[in-house]
Coordinates of C-alpha atoms and ligand atoms in Angstrom, one line a residue:
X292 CA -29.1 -30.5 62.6
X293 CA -32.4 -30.9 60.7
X294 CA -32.8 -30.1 57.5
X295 CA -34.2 -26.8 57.6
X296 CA -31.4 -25.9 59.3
X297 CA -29.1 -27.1 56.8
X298 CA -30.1 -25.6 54.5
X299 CA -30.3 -21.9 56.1
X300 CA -26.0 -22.4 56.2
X301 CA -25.6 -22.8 52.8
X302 CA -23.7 -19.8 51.1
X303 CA -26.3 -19.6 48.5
X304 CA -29.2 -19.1 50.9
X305 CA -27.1 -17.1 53.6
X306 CA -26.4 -15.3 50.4
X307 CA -30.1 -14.8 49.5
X308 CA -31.3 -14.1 52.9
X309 CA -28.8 -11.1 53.2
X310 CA -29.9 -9.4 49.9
X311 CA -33.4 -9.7 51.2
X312 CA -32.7 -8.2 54.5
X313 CA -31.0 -5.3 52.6
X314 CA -34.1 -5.1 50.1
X315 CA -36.2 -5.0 53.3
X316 CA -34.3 -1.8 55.0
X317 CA -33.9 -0.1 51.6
X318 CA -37.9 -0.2 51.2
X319 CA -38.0 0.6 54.5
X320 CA -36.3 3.6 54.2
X321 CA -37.6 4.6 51.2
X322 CA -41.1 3.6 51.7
X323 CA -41.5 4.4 55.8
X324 CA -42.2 1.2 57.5
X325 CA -46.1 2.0 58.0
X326 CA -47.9 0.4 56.7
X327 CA -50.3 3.3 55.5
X328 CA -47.5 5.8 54.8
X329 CA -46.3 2.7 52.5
X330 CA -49.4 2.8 50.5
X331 CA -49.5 6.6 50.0
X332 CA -45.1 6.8 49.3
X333 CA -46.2 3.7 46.6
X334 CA -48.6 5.6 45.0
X335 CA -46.2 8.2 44.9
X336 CA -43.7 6.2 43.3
X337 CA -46.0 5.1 40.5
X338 CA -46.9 8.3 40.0
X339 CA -42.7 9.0 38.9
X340 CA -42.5 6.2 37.0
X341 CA -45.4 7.0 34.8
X342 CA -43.7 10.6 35.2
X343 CA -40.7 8.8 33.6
X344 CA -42.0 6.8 31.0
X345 CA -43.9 9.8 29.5
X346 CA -40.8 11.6 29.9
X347 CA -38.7 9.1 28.8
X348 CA -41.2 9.1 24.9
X349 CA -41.1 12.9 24.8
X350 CA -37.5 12.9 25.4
X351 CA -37.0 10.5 22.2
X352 CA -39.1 12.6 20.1
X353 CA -37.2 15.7 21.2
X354 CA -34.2 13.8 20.0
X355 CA -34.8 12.8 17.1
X356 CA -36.4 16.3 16.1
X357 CA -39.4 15.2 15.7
X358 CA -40.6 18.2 17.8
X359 CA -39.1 21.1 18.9
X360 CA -39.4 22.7 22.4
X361 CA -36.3 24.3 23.3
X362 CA -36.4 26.2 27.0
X363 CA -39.7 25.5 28.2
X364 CA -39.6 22.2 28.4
X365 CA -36.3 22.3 30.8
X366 CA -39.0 24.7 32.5
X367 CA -41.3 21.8 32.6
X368 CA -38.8 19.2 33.7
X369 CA -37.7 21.0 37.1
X370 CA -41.3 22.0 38.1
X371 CA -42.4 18.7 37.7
X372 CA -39.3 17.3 39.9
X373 CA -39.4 20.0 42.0
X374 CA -43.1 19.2 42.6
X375 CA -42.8 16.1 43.2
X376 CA -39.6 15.7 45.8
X377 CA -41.9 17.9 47.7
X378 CA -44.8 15.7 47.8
X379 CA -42.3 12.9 48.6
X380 CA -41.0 14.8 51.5
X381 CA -44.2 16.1 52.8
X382 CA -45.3 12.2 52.9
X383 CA -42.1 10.4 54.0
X384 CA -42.0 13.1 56.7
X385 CA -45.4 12.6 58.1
X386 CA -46.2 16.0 57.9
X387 CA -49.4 15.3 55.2
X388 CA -50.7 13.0 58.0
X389 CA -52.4 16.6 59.8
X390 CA -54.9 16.4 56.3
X391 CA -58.2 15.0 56.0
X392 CA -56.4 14.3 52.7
X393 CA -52.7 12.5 54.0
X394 CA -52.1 10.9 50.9
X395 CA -52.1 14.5 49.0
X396 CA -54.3 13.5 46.1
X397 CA -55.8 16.7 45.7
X398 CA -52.4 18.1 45.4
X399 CA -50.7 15.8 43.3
X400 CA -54.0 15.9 40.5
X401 CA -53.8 19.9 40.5
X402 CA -50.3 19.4 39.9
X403 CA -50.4 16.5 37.1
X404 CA -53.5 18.2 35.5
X405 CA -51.2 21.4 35.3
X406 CA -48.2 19.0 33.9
X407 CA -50.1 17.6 31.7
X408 CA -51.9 20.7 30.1
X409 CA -47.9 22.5 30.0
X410 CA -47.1 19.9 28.5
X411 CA -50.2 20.1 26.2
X412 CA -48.6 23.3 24.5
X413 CA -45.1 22.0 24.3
X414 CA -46.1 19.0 22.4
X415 CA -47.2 20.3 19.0
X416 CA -48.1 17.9 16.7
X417 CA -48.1 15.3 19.5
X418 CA -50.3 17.0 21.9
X419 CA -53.7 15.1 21.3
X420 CA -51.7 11.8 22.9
X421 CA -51.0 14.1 25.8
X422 CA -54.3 14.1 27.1
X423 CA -54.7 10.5 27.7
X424 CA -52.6 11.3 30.7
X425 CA -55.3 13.4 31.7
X426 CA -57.6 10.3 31.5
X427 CA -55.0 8.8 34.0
X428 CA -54.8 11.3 36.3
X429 CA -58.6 11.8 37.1
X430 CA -58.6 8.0 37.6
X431 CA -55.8 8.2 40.1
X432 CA -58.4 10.3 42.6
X433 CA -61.0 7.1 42.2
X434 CA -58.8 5.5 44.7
X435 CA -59.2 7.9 48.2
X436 CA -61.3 11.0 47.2
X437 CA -65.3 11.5 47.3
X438 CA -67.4 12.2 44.8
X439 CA -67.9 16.3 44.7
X440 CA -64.1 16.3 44.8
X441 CA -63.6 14.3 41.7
X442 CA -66.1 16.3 39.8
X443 CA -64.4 19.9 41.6
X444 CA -60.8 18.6 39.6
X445 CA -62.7 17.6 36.7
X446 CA -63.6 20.9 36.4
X447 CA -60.8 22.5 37.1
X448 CA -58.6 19.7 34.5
X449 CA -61.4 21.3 31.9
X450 CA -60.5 24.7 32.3
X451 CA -56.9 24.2 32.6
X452 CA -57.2 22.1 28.8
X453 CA -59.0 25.8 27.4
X454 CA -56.2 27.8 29.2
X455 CA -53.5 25.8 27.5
X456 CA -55.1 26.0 24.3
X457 CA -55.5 29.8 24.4
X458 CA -51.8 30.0 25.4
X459 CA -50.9 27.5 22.8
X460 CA -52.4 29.4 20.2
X461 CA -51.4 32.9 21.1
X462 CA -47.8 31.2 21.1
X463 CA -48.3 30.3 17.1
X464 CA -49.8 33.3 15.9
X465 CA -47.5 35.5 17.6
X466 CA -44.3 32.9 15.9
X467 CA -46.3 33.3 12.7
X468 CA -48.1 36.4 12.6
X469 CA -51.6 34.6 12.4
X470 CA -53.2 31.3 14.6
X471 CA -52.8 28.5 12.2
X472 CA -56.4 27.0 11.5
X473 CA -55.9 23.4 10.8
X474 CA -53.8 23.6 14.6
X475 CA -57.0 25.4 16.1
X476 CA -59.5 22.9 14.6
X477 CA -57.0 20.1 16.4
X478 CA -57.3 21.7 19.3
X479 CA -61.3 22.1 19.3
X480 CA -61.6 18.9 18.5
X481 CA -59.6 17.5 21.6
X482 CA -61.3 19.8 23.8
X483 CA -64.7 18.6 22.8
X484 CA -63.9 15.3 23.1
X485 CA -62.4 15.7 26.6
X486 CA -64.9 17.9 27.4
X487 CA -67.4 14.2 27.1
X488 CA -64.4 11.7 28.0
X489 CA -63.3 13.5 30.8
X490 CA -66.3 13.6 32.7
X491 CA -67.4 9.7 31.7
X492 CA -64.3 8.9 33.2
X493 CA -64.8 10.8 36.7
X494 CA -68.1 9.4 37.0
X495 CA -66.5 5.8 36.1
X496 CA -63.8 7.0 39.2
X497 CA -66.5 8.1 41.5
X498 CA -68.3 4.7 41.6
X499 CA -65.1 3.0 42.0
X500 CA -64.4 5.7 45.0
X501 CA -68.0 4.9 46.1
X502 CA -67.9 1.1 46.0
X503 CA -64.4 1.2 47.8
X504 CA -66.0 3.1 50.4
X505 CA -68.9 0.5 50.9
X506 CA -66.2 -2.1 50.9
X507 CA -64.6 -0.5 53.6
X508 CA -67.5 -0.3 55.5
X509 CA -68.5 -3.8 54.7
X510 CA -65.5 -5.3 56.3
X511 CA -65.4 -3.4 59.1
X512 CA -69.0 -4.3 59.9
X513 CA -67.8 -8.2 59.1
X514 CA -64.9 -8.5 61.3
X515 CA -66.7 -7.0 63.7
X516 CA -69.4 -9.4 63.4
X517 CA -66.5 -11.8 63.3
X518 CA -65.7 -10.9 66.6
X519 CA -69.0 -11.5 68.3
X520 CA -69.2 -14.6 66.6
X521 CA -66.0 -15.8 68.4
X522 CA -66.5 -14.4 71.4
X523 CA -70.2 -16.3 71.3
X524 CA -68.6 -19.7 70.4
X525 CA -65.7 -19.4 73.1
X526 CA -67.7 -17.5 76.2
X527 CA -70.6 -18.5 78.6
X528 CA -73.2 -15.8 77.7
X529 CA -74.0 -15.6 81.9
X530 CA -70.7 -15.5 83.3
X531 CA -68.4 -14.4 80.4
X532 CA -65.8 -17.1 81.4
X533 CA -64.6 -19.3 78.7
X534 CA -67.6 -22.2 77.7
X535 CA -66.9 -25.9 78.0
X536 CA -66.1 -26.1 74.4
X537 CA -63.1 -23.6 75.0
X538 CA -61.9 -24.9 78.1
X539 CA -62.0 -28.5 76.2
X540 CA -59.6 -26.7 73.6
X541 CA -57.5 -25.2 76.4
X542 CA -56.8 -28.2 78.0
X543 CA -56.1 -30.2 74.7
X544 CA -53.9 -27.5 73.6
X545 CA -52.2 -27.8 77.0
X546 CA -51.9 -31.6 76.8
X547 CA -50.4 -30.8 73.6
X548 CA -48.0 -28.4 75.5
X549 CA -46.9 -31.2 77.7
X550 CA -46.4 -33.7 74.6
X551 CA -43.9 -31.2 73.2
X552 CA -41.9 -30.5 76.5
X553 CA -43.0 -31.9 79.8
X554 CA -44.4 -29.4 82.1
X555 CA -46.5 -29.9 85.4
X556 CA -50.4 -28.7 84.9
X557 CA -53.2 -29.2 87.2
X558 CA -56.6 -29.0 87.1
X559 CA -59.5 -28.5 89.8
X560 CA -63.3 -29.6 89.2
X561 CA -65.6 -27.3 91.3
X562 CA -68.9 -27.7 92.2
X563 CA -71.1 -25.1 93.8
X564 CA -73.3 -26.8 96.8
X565 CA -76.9 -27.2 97.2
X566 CA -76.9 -24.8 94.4
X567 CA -80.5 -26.0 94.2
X568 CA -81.7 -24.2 97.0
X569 CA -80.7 -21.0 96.4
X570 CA -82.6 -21.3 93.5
X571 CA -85.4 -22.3 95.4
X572 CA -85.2 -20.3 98.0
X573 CA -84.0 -17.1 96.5
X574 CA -85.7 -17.3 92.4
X575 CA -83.7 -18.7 89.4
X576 CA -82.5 -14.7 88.8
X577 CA -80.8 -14.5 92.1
X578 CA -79.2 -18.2 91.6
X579 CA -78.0 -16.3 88.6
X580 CA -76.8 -13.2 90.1
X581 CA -75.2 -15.9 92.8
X582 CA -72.8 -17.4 89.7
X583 CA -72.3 -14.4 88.0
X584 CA -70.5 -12.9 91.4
X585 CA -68.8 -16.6 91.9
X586 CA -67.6 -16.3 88.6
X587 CA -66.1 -12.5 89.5
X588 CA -65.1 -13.3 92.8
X589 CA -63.2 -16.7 91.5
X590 CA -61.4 -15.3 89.0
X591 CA -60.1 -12.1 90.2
X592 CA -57.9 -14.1 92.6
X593 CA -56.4 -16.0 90.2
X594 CA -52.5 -16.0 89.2
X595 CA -52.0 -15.1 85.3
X596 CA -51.6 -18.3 83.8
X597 CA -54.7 -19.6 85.2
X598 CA -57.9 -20.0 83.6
X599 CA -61.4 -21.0 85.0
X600 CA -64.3 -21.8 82.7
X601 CA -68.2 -22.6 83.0
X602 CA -68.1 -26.5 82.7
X603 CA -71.8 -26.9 82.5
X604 CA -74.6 -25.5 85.2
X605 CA -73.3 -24.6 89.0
X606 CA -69.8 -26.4 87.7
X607 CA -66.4 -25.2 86.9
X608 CA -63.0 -26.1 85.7
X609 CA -60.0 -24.3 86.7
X610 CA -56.7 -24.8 84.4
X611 CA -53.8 -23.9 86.1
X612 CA -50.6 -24.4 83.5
X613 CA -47.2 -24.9 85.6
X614 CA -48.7 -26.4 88.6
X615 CA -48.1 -29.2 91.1
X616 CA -51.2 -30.7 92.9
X617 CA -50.0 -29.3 95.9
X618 CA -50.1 -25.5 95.2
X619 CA -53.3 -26.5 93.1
X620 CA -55.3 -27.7 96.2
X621 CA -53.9 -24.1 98.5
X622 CA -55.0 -21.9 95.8
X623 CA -58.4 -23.7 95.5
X624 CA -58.5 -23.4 99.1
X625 CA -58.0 -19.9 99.0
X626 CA -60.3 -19.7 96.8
X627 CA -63.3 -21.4 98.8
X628 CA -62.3 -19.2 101.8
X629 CA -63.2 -16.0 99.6
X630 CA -66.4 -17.1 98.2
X631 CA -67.8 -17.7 101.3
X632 CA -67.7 -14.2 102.5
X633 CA -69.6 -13.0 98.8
X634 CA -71.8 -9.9 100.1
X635 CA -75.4 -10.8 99.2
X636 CA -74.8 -14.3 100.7
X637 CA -74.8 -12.9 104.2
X638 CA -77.5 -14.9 105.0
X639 CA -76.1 -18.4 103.9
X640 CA -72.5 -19.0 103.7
X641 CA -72.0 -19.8 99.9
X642 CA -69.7 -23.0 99.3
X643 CA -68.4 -25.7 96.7
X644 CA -66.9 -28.9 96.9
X645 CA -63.7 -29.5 94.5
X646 CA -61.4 -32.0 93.4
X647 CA -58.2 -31.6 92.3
X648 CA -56.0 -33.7 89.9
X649 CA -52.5 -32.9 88.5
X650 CA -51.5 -34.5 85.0
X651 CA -49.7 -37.8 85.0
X652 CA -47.8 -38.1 81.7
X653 CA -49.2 -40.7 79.4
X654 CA -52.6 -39.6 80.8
X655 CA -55.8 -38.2 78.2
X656 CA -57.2 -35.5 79.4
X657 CA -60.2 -37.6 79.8
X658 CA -58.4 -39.6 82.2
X659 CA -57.6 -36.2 84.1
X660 CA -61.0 -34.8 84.2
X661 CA -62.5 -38.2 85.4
X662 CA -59.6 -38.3 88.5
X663 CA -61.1 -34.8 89.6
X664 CA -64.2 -35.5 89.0
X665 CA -64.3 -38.8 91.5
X666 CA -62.2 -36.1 94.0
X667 CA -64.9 -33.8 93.9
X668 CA -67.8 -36.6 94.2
X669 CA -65.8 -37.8 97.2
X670 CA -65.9 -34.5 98.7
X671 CA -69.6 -33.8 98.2
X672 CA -70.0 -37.5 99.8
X673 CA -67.7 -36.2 102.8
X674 CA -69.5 -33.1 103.5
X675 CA -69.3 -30.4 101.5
X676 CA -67.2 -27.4 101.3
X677 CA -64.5 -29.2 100.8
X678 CA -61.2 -29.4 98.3
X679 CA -59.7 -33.3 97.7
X680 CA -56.6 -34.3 96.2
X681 CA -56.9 -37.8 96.9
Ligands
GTP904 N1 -80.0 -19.9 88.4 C1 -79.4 -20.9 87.8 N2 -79.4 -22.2 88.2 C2 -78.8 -23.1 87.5 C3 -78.1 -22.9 86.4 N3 -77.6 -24.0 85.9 C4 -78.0 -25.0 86.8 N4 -78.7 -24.4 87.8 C5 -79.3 -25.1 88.9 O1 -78.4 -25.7 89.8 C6 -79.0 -26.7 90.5 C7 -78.1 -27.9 90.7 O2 -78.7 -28.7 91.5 P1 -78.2 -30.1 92.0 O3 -77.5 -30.8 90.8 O4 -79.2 -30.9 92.7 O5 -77.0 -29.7 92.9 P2 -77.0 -28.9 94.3 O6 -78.3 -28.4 94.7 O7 -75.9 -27.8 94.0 O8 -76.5 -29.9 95.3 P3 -75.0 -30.5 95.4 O9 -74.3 -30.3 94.2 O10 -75.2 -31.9 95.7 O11 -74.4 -29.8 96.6 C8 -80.3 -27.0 89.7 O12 -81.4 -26.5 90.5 C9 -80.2 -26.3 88.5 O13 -81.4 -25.8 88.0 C10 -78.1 -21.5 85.9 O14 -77.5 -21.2 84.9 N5 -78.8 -20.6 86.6

């Protein structure tokens, strides 16, 4: 037993691995296991613990009478909850996912704004901290809505801040017959300050929305471009079969292969013949067109495991993992029988010469490709059209 191994039997690590299985399902099921639904149900869950830890402050200061709210704030506590098991429901469910807007920001800031500015009125002396979860709440649109969208809530958080004060000075004057002025003047001066902060802070939210955005695009545009670049270092641009330098890989990493646990692999040099006077005859395009339809022709007859690259000019290499010389040099053969009939060669049979050469362990590869190589010299030298194995 290795030590890896070993170590995975333990208690204390069959212990650990346990727990975090169990960790894994619980975030599973509490989270959704996609991967976007995660983000948005995460969100969501930082959105209740902030919740909480305001919550959690207020709560204290009710306690120690430091202010008193009595009834509405019970008020506050179940339309907030109530609020947000929905929007945890409407997520977790999937249902949000028929939006533009899946994650439900729009929703959740109309609601938070509305929180907030309740709990604007309830706070009394305490209110003016209030609003720095107003501040917080704008920014939590920076991360998925545009631009007119944070400035529409912006508006709306502005208005909502004037209604609460309204209501929370009707509430006073009516409790003591006239609105208090030092509590007004509070209250204007929050509200003017807001009215500058709020907005600064949108903007602030929009550009990170906007640079996000760009981001996005940005990487999408470089993987992409990724792509192609792979695709250009691995493929022969004429025949899209895998280039020499692939085919090099492929056959290391199938040496490799071997090393690890023997398996049989063979591999077949082929070599189109008097390739030259097609060219010659027909025009350079057509000796083109002539590989391109090889290439086509070739590989379409070829089991899954198999792989034929472009080895350089009117030359190719054929990989085939799993086997034996023997059923190497039939399906080669097979092979040379089709390409003879390709339809604009109706003129000239179309042909190649091959060798064939199955890995002997302890072999290089270079060893391998020089064996085929002298197979298929041998049967260019013997007449063409031909597949060797020896
Ligand atoms: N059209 C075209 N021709 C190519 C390409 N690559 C190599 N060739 C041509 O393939 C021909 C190979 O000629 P030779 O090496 O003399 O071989 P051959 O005429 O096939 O004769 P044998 O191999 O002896 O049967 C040359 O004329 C090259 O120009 C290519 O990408 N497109």
């Amino acid at each position: 037993m290795d030590h890896e191994a070993r170590v995975a039997t333990l208690p204390g690590a069959r212990f650990r691995a346990r727990a975090q299985r169990r960790v894994r399902h619980l975030a599973d099921a509490v989270l959704g296991a996609d991967n976007r639904l995660r983000i948005r149900v995460t969100q969501w869950l930082i959105t209740v613990i902030v919740y909480a830890g305001c919550g959690l402050v207020f709560g204290l200061a009710v306690h120690g009478d430091w202010v008193s709210v009595g009834g509405p704030a019970l008020a506050w506590c179940v339309f907030v909850a109530s609020n947000l098991v929905a929007v945890y429901i409407a997520l977790r469910t999937g249902w949000s996912a028929r939006f533009q807007d899946a994650g439900l920001t729009t929703v959740q800031i109309v609601m938070g704004v509305v929180a907030v500015c309740w709990a604007y009125v309830l706070a009394g002396p305490f209110r003016t901290a209030v609003l720095l979860a107003l501040l917080l709440t704008l920014v939590y649109g920076a991360f998925s809505l545009g631009w007119r969208r944070i400035m529409a809530v912006t508006g709306f958080a502005l208005l909502a801040l004037v209604a609460a004060i309204v209501i929370r000075n009707g509430a006073v004057g009516a409790d003591s017959g006239r609105p208090q002025v030092e509590g007004l003047r509070i209250d204007l001066f929050n509200l003017g300050m807001t009215t500058v902060l709020l907005p600064a802070t949108s903007l602030v939210a929009a550009r990170l929305s906007s640079l996000r955005g760009k981001l996005r695009l940005e990487r999408r545009a470089l993987k992409q471009a990724l792509g192609e670049v792979q695709r250009l270092a691995t493929r022969d641009e004429l025949t899209g079969l895998p280039n020499r330098r692939h085919m090099q890989e492929l056959l290391d990493r199938e040496h490799a292969r071997h090393e690890r646990s023997p398996q049989v692999f063979s591999v077949a040099l082929i070599d189109l013949d008097h390739f030259k006077r097609i060219n010659d005859c027909h025009g350079h395009a057509a000796g083109d067109a002539v590989l391109r339809s090889f290439a086509l022709t070739a590989v379409a007859g070829l089991r899954g495991q198999d792989v034929m690259g472009r080895w350089g000019g009117e030359e190719f290499l054929l990989l085939m993992p799993g086997t034996a010389a023997d059923q190497a040099l039939a399906s080669v053969q097979r092979m040379l029988g089709k390409v003879r009939h390709l339809p604009y060669m109706a003129d000239e049979a179309l042909s190649f010469s091959a060798g064939v050469a199955e890995y002997r362990a302890g072999d290089t590869i270079a060893q391998l490709l020089e064996q085929a190589d002298a197979r298929m010299y041998a049967a260019k030298r013997a007449g063409r059209g031909i597949v060797r194995l020896d």
